[in-house]
Amino acid sequence: MNYVSSQKLSGTALGLSIFALVSTMIVPVILPLILGPIAIILAILSKGSRYTLPRRSQIAVIISIIAIALNLFILVFACVSLVQVLQDPAQRKSLNDTVESTYGMSLDELLDSLPSFMRGNQ
Amino acid sequence: MNPIKKKDPYKKSSQLKADARQSLLGNLSICIWSIVICLLLNSLILGITANFTLGNAAINFIVNFLITLVVSTFTGLIELGLMSIFLDLQFGQIPHFSELFLCFRNGSDKAVLISLFLNGIPSVLLIPASIMLSVQNLSEAVQIVLVIVQAICLVLQIAFFLNFQILPFLFLDFPNLRARELIRESRRVMKGHKKRLLYIFISFIPLFLLGLLSFGIADLWVLAYFFATLAAFYRDLMTAK
């Protein structure tokens, strides 16, 4: 019974970790950062009273760590890039134009409207 | 002469965790759903009752404190039920969802006292931080004093948790004892084992941080693991004693 549960749990952990890695390409950052830690914790729980992780759980942990690291890198890189773009006048103007062509408002106008939006005036 | 080293009758943290994992295998879904129900009820009741605004800041603070105390005592009853599920798992029994509301069925007076004790004292120890957060325009000297008092309260809070973390299990395990006797018993049983419990707490910090990375969702599983380990710790203490 417990062996079957352990196998099921390690299978789930492996499935989640693979999905976390694959979802990096579809929904980066959010989905992998949710699924990766869950996969690691399930892998740990699948150990039961044994001393070592089951084979599939070991693979799940490795894949999850890769997925988490990759997405944290993407997150940090995106934040740094955004700050750099906002600080450079030429790139900022280009970004404003792109946002305006998509949403009908430039990024600066959107950022200006944020406080009044939060106050509920808009 | 070589002194014969006496074998420690108590299990190590890793062995307790292994016991906890073993008890969770095959029962993880009931544990997770129980934790979800407990957390949902907790946040729902707190959400409804929180942030009453009255004219006077001092009265406002006191009223909100009392409401939080009453609500946390009420939700503490559900938490006692949650502990019952993990205790059952540890002793090889089949847990049921209905155990979540165990304290509303029998022995509710004692359960209220235990819950008030477990939630009231930590709430009192959080008063300096609450004052700092709710009262604006405090002078720098007052703020420094409050920070120092809060730091002392934090140490007291940790000591409180280490002394009374097994109180819910004792309450469930010894229904004939009165609330005061249970509190005394908890302190007695924990004598000499606080360091072990502290080590267990610290060993769970990395997992809780990993759970935070997933916006707290993975912490549901970590909480189940943690509560199961606490139940294993309690069983180990009682078996050895």
CSV table of C-alpha atoms in Angstrom, one decimal, chain B residues 2-234:
chain,number,residue,atom,x,y,z
B,2,ASN,CA,35.3,2.3,29.2
B,3,PRO,CA,32.0,3.9,30.2
B,4,ILE,CA,29.2,2.2,28.3
B,5,LYS,CA,27.3,4.9,26.4
B,6,LYS,CA,23.7,4.8,27.2
B,7,LYS,CA,21.5,4.6,24.1
B,8,ASP,CA,19.3,7.6,23.6
B,9,PRO,CA,15.6,6.4,23.8
B,10,TYR,CA,14.5,9.3,21.7
B,11,LYS,CA,14.5,9.4,17.9
B,12,LYS,CA,16.6,11.8,15.9
B,13,SER,CA,15.0,14.6,13.8
B,14,SER,CA,15.7,12.6,10.6
B,15,GLN,CA,14.0,9.5,12.0
B,16,LEU,CA,11.0,11.6,13.1
B,17,LYS,CA,10.7,13.0,9.6
B,18,ALA,CA,10.9,9.6,8.2
B,19,ASP,CA,8.0,8.5,10.4
B,20,ALA,CA,6.1,11.6,9.4
B,21,ARG,CA,6.6,10.9,5.7
B,22,GLN,CA,5.6,7.2,6.2
B,23,SER,CA,2.4,8.2,7.9
B,24,LEU,CA,1.5,10.7,5.1
B,25,LEU,CA,1.9,8.1,2.3
B,26,GLY,CA,-1.6,7.2,1.1
B,27,ASN,CA,-3.2,9.9,3.3
B,28,LEU,CA,-1.8,13.0,1.8
B,29,SER,CA,-5.0,14.2,0.2
B,30,ILE,CA,-7.1,14.2,3.4
B,31,CYS,CA,-4.3,16.1,5.1
B,32,ILE,CA,-4.0,18.7,2.4
B,33,TRP,CA,-7.8,19.2,2.1
B,34,SER,CA,-8.1,19.5,5.9
B,35,ILE,CA,-5.4,22.2,5.9
B,36,VAL,CA,-7.1,24.0,3.0
B,37,ILE,CA,-10.5,24.0,4.9
B,38,CYS,CA,-8.8,25.1,8.1
B,39,LEU,CA,-6.9,28.0,6.3
B,40,LEU,CA,-10.0,29.0,4.3
B,41,LEU,CA,-12.2,29.2,7.4
B,42,ASN,CA,-9.5,31.0,9.2
B,43,SER,CA,-9.0,33.7,6.6
B,44,LEU,CA,-12.8,33.9,5.9
B,45,ILE,CA,-13.7,34.6,9.5
B,46,LEU,CA,-10.7,37.0,10.0
B,47,GLY,CA,-11.6,38.7,6.7
B,48,ILE,CA,-15.2,39.3,7.8
B,49,THR,CA,-14.3,40.5,11.3
B,50,ALA,CA,-11.1,42.4,10.7
B,51,ASN,CA,-10.6,46.1,10.5
B,52,PHE,CA,-13.4,47.6,12.4
B,53,THR,CA,-13.0,51.3,12.5
B,54,LEU,CA,-14.2,53.3,15.4
B,55,GLY,CA,-13.5,57.0,16.1
B,56,ASN,CA,-10.8,56.8,18.8
B,57,ALA,CA,-7.5,55.1,17.8
B,58,ALA,CA,-7.0,53.6,21.2
B,59,ILE,CA,-10.5,52.1,21.4
B,60,ASN,CA,-10.2,51.0,17.8
B,61,PHE,CA,-7.0,49.1,18.6
B,62,ILE,CA,-8.4,47.4,21.7
B,63,VAL,CA,-11.7,46.4,19.9
B,64,ASN,CA,-9.7,45.0,17.0
B,65,PHE,CA,-7.4,43.1,19.3
B,66,LEU,CA,-10.3,41.6,21.2
B,67,ILE,CA,-12.0,40.6,17.9
B,68,THR,CA,-8.9,39.0,16.7
B,69,LEU,CA,-8.5,37.1,20.0
B,70,VAL,CA,-12.0,35.8,19.9
B,71,VAL,CA,-11.7,34.8,16.2
B,72,SER,CA,-8.3,33.1,16.6
B,73,THR,CA,-9.7,31.2,19.7
B,74,PHE,CA,-12.6,30.0,17.5
B,75,THR,CA,-10.4,29.0,14.6
B,76,GLY,CA,-7.9,27.5,17.1
B,77,LEU,CA,-10.7,24.9,17.8
B,78,ILE,CA,-10.5,23.9,14.2
B,79,GLU,CA,-6.7,23.7,14.4
B,80,LEU,CA,-7.1,21.3,17.4
B,81,GLY,CA,-9.3,19.2,15.1
B,82,LEU,CA,-6.6,19.3,12.4
B,83,MET,CA,-4.0,18.1,14.9
B,84,SER,CA,-6.3,15.2,15.7
B,85,ILE,CA,-6.0,14.0,12.1
B,86,PHE,CA,-2.2,14.0,12.2
B,87,LEU,CA,-2.2,12.3,15.6
B,88,ASP,CA,-4.5,9.6,14.2
B,89,LEU,CA,-2.1,9.1,11.3
B,90,GLN,CA,0.8,8.7,13.6
B,91,PHE,CA,-0.9,6.0,15.6
B,92,GLY,CA,-2.0,4.1,12.5
B,93,GLN,CA,-5.6,5.1,12.6
B,94,ILE,CA,-7.7,6.1,9.6
B,95,PRO,CA,-8.4,9.9,9.8
B,96,HIS,CA,-11.8,11.5,8.9
B,97,PHE,CA,-12.7,15.0,7.8
B,98,SER,CA,-15.3,15.1,10.6
B,99,GLU,CA,-12.4,15.2,13.1
B,100,LEU,CA,-11.7,18.8,12.0
B,101,PHE,CA,-14.8,19.8,14.0
B,102,LEU,CA,-14.1,17.5,16.9
B,103,CYS,CA,-13.9,20.3,19.4
B,104,PHE,CA,-17.4,21.5,18.6
B,105,ARG,CA,-18.9,18.1,19.5
B,106,ASN,CA,-17.4,17.1,22.8
B,107,GLY,CA,-15.3,18.8,25.5
B,108,SER,CA,-15.7,22.2,23.9
B,109,ASP,CA,-15.2,24.1,27.2
B,110,LYS,CA,-11.7,22.7,27.7
B,111,ALA,CA,-10.9,23.1,24.0
B,112,VAL,CA,-11.9,26.8,24.2
B,113,LEU,CA,-9.6,27.3,27.2
B,114,ILE,CA,-6.7,25.5,25.5
B,115,SER,CA,-7.3,27.5,22.3
B,116,LEU,CA,-7.5,30.7,24.2
B,117,PHE,CA,-4.2,29.9,25.9
B,118,LEU,CA,-2.5,28.9,22.7
B,119,ASN,CA,-3.7,32.0,20.7
B,120,GLY,CA,-4.1,34.6,23.5
B,121,ILE,CA,-0.5,34.6,24.8
B,122,PRO,CA,1.1,34.9,21.3
B,123,SER,CA,-1.4,37.7,20.5
B,124,VAL,CA,-0.4,39.6,23.7
B,125,LEU,CA,3.2,39.2,22.8
B,126,LEU,CA,2.5,40.8,19.4
B,127,ILE,CA,1.1,44.0,20.9
B,128,PRO,CA,4.3,46.1,20.5
B,129,ALA,CA,4.4,45.3,16.8
B,130,SER,CA,0.7,46.0,16.4
B,131,ILE,CA,1.1,49.4,18.1
B,132,MET,CA,4.0,50.2,15.7
B,133,LEU,CA,1.9,49.3,12.7
B,134,SER,CA,-1.4,50.9,13.7
B,135,VAL,CA,-0.3,54.1,15.5
B,136,GLN,CA,1.2,56.7,13.2
B,137,ASN,CA,3.5,59.6,14.2
B,138,LEU,CA,5.3,57.8,17.0
B,139,SER,CA,8.4,59.6,18.2
B,140,GLU,CA,11.8,58.0,17.4
B,141,ALA,CA,12.5,57.1,21.1
B,142,VAL,CA,9.1,55.4,21.5
B,143,GLN,CA,9.8,53.4,18.3
B,144,ILE,CA,13.2,52.2,19.5
B,145,VAL,CA,11.6,51.2,22.9
B,146,LEU,CA,8.9,49.3,21.0
B,147,VAL,CA,11.4,47.5,18.8
B,148,ILE,CA,13.4,46.4,21.9
B,149,VAL,CA,10.2,45.2,23.7
B,150,GLN,CA,9.1,43.4,20.5
B,151,ALA,CA,12.5,41.6,20.3
B,152,ILE,CA,12.1,40.5,23.9
B,153,CYS,CA,8.5,39.4,23.2
B,154,LEU,CA,9.8,37.4,20.2
B,155,VAL,CA,12.1,35.4,22.4
B,156,LEU,CA,9.3,34.8,24.8
B,157,GLN,CA,7.1,33.7,22.0
B,158,ILE,CA,9.6,31.2,20.8
B,159,ALA,CA,10.0,29.9,24.4
B,160,PHE,CA,6.2,29.7,24.6
B,161,PHE,CA,5.9,27.7,21.3
B,162,LEU,CA,8.7,25.3,22.4
B,163,ASN,CA,6.9,24.7,25.7
B,164,PHE,CA,3.4,24.3,24.5
B,165,GLN,CA,3.7,23.0,20.9
B,166,ILE,CA,2.6,19.6,22.0
B,167,LEU,CA,-0.4,20.9,24.1
B,168,PRO,CA,-3.0,20.1,21.3
B,169,PHE,CA,-1.8,16.5,21.2
B,170,LEU,CA,-1.9,16.2,25.0
B,171,PHE,CA,-5.4,17.6,24.9
B,172,LEU,CA,-6.5,15.0,22.4
B,173,ASP,CA,-4.6,12.2,24.0
B,174,PHE,CA,-5.7,12.8,27.6
B,175,PRO,CA,-9.4,13.9,27.6
B,176,ASN,CA,-9.7,13.3,31.3
B,177,LEU,CA,-7.2,15.9,32.3
B,178,ARG,CA,-8.2,19.5,33.0
B,179,ALA,CA,-6.9,22.4,31.0
B,180,ARG,CA,-4.5,23.6,33.8
B,181,GLU,CA,-3.2,20.1,34.3
B,182,LEU,CA,-2.6,19.7,30.5
B,183,ILE,CA,-0.6,23.0,30.4
B,184,ARG,CA,1.5,21.8,33.4
B,185,GLU,CA,2.0,18.4,31.8
B,186,SER,CA,3.1,20.0,28.5
B,187,ARG,CA,5.8,22.0,30.3
B,188,ARG,CA,6.9,18.9,32.2
B,189,VAL,CA,7.0,16.7,29.1
B,190,MET,CA,8.9,19.3,27.1
B,191,LYS,CA,11.6,19.6,29.8
B,192,GLY,CA,14.9,18.7,28.1
B,193,HIS,CA,13.4,18.4,24.6
B,194,LYS,CA,13.0,22.1,23.6
B,195,LYS,CA,16.4,22.0,21.8
B,196,ARG,CA,15.2,19.0,19.8
B,197,LEU,CA,12.0,20.7,18.8
B,198,LEU,CA,13.8,23.9,17.9
B,199,TYR,CA,16.1,21.9,15.7
B,200,ILE,CA,13.0,20.5,13.9
B,201,PHE,CA,11.6,24.0,13.5
B,202,ILE,CA,14.8,25.3,12.0
B,203,SER,CA,15.2,22.3,9.7
B,204,PHE,CA,11.8,23.1,8.1
B,205,ILE,CA,12.8,26.7,7.3
B,206,PRO,CA,14.3,25.9,3.9
B,207,LEU,CA,11.2,24.0,2.9
B,208,PHE,CA,8.9,26.8,4.0
B,209,LEU,CA,11.1,29.3,2.0
B,210,LEU,CA,10.8,27.0,-1.1
B,211,GLY,CA,7.0,27.0,-0.5
B,212,LEU,CA,7.1,30.8,-0.5
B,213,LEU,CA,8.7,30.8,-3.9
B,214,SER,CA,5.5,29.2,-5.2
B,215,PHE,CA,3.4,32.0,-3.7
B,216,GLY,CA,2.7,29.9,-0.7
B,217,ILE,CA,0.9,27.1,-2.5
B,218,ALA,CA,3.6,24.5,-1.9
B,219,ASP,CA,3.5,25.4,1.8
B,220,LEU,CA,0.3,23.3,2.0
B,221,TRP,CA,2.3,20.2,1.6
B,222,VAL,CA,5.1,21.5,3.8
B,223,LEU,CA,2.6,22.2,6.5
B,224,ALA,CA,1.2,18.7,6.3
B,225,TYR,CA,4.8,17.4,6.6
B,226,PHE,CA,5.5,19.7,9.5
B,227,PHE,CA,2.4,18.8,11.4
B,228,ALA,CA,3.0,15.1,10.8
B,229,THR,CA,6.6,15.6,12.1
B,230,LEU,CA,5.2,17.3,15.2
B,231,ALA,CA,2.8,14.4,15.8
B,232,ALA,CA,5.8,12.0,15.4
B,233,PHE,CA,7.8,14.0,17.9
B,234,TYR,CA,4.9,13.8,20.3
